[in-house]
Amino acid sequence: AVRRGQAILAATGDSLPDHVGNALRCTSCHLDDGRRAGAMPWVGVHGRYPQYRSREAAVLSLEDRINGCLRRSMNGRA
């Protein structure tokens, strides 16, 4: 499961071809495999959700946020 997760994050389009509409990968924005401070790190992210997001004017789950990245940033689908 860990290897599958790493593959999804580093080779998102190859791992989820039906969900990604461009060449971006999760690690295109989440630098150093999501560990770089100030670059939207994933460290401790599960503890920050659910979270109010002003763009959506709603409280989102972590799943909602990930699906939003797929739709908006990756021009794909949830």
Short mmCIF file of C-alpha atoms in Angstrom, two decimals:
data_model
loop_
_atom_site.label_atom_id
_atom_site.label_comp_id
_atom_site.label_asym_id
_atom_site.label_seq_id
_atom_site.Cartn_x
_atom_site.Cartn_y
_atom_site.Cartn_z
CA ALA A 1 0.00 0.00 0.00
CA VAL A 2 2.87 2.36 0.78
CA ARG A 3 4.54 1.70 -2.57
CA ARG A 4 1.23 2.23 -4.37
CA GLY A 5 0.78 5.53 -2.55
CA GLN A 6 4.28 6.66 -3.47
CA ALA A 7 3.63 5.74 -7.11
CA ILE A 8 0.42 7.76 -7.15
CA LEU A 9 2.18 10.83 -5.73
CA ALA A 10 5.30 10.67 -7.92
CA ALA A 11 3.75 9.38 -11.17
CA THR A 12 0.18 10.57 -10.78
CA GLY A 13 -0.78 10.48 -14.46
CA ASP A 14 0.64 6.99 -14.95
CA SER A 15 -0.99 5.74 -11.76
CA LEU A 16 -4.37 7.43 -12.26
CA PRO A 17 -4.67 7.97 -16.04
CA ASP A 18 -8.45 8.38 -15.92
CA HIS A 19 -8.20 11.15 -13.32
CA VAL A 20 -5.37 13.42 -14.56
CA GLY A 21 -5.76 15.67 -17.59
CA ASN A 22 -2.28 17.20 -17.78
CA ALA A 23 1.37 16.42 -17.03
CA LEU A 24 1.34 17.52 -13.38
CA ARG A 25 2.07 15.12 -10.56
CA CYS A 26 1.17 15.56 -6.91
CA THR A 27 4.85 16.21 -6.27
CA SER A 28 4.86 19.03 -8.83
CA CYS A 29 3.39 21.26 -6.13
CA HIS A 30 4.13 19.30 -2.96
CA LEU A 31 7.92 19.56 -3.12
CA ASP A 32 10.40 17.10 -1.64
CA ASP A 33 7.71 14.41 -1.62
CA GLY A 34 5.42 16.63 0.42
CA ARG A 35 7.97 17.28 3.15
CA ARG A 36 9.17 20.81 2.33
CA ALA A 37 7.89 23.48 4.69
CA GLY A 38 6.12 26.29 2.85
CA ALA A 39 5.42 24.10 -0.20
CA MET A 40 2.09 22.65 0.92
CA PRO A 41 3.62 19.84 3.00
CA TRP A 42 1.70 16.66 3.75
CA VAL A 43 3.31 16.20 7.16
CA GLY A 44 0.45 16.18 9.66
CA VAL A 45 -2.14 17.03 7.02
CA HIS A 46 -4.63 14.48 8.33
CA GLY A 47 -4.82 16.49 11.56
CA ARG A 48 -5.83 19.68 9.71
CA TYR A 49 -8.97 18.22 8.15
CA PRO A 50 -11.89 18.60 8.06
CA GLN A 51 -11.14 22.27 7.36
CA TYR A 52 -13.12 25.31 6.27
CA ARG A 53 -12.07 26.44 2.79
CA SER A 54 -13.11 29.95 1.80
CA ARG A 55 -12.91 29.18 -1.95
CA GLU A 56 -15.70 26.63 -1.56
CA ALA A 57 -17.31 28.39 1.43
CA ALA A 58 -17.63 24.97 3.05
CA VAL A 59 -15.95 22.57 5.41
CA LEU A 60 -14.06 19.98 3.37
CA SER A 61 -12.72 16.57 4.20
CA LEU A 62 -9.21 15.60 3.17
CA GLU A 63 -10.77 13.47 0.42
CA ASP A 64 -12.66 16.54 -0.86
CA ARG A 65 -9.42 18.54 -0.93
CA ILE A 66 -7.53 15.85 -2.86
CA ASN A 67 -10.37 15.56 -5.37
CA GLY A 68 -10.30 19.34 -5.73
CA CYS A 69 -6.62 19.17 -6.68
CA LEU A 70 -7.36 16.51 -9.28
CA ARG A 71 -10.14 18.64 -10.79
CA ARG A 72 -8.61 22.12 -10.59
CA SER A 73 -4.83 21.72 -10.70
CA MET A 74 -4.60 18.54 -12.73
CA ASN A 75 -7.51 19.30 -15.08
CA GLY A 76 -8.92 15.88 -14.35
CA ARG A 77 -11.73 14.30 -12.40
CA ALA A 78 -12.24 13.13 -8.85
#
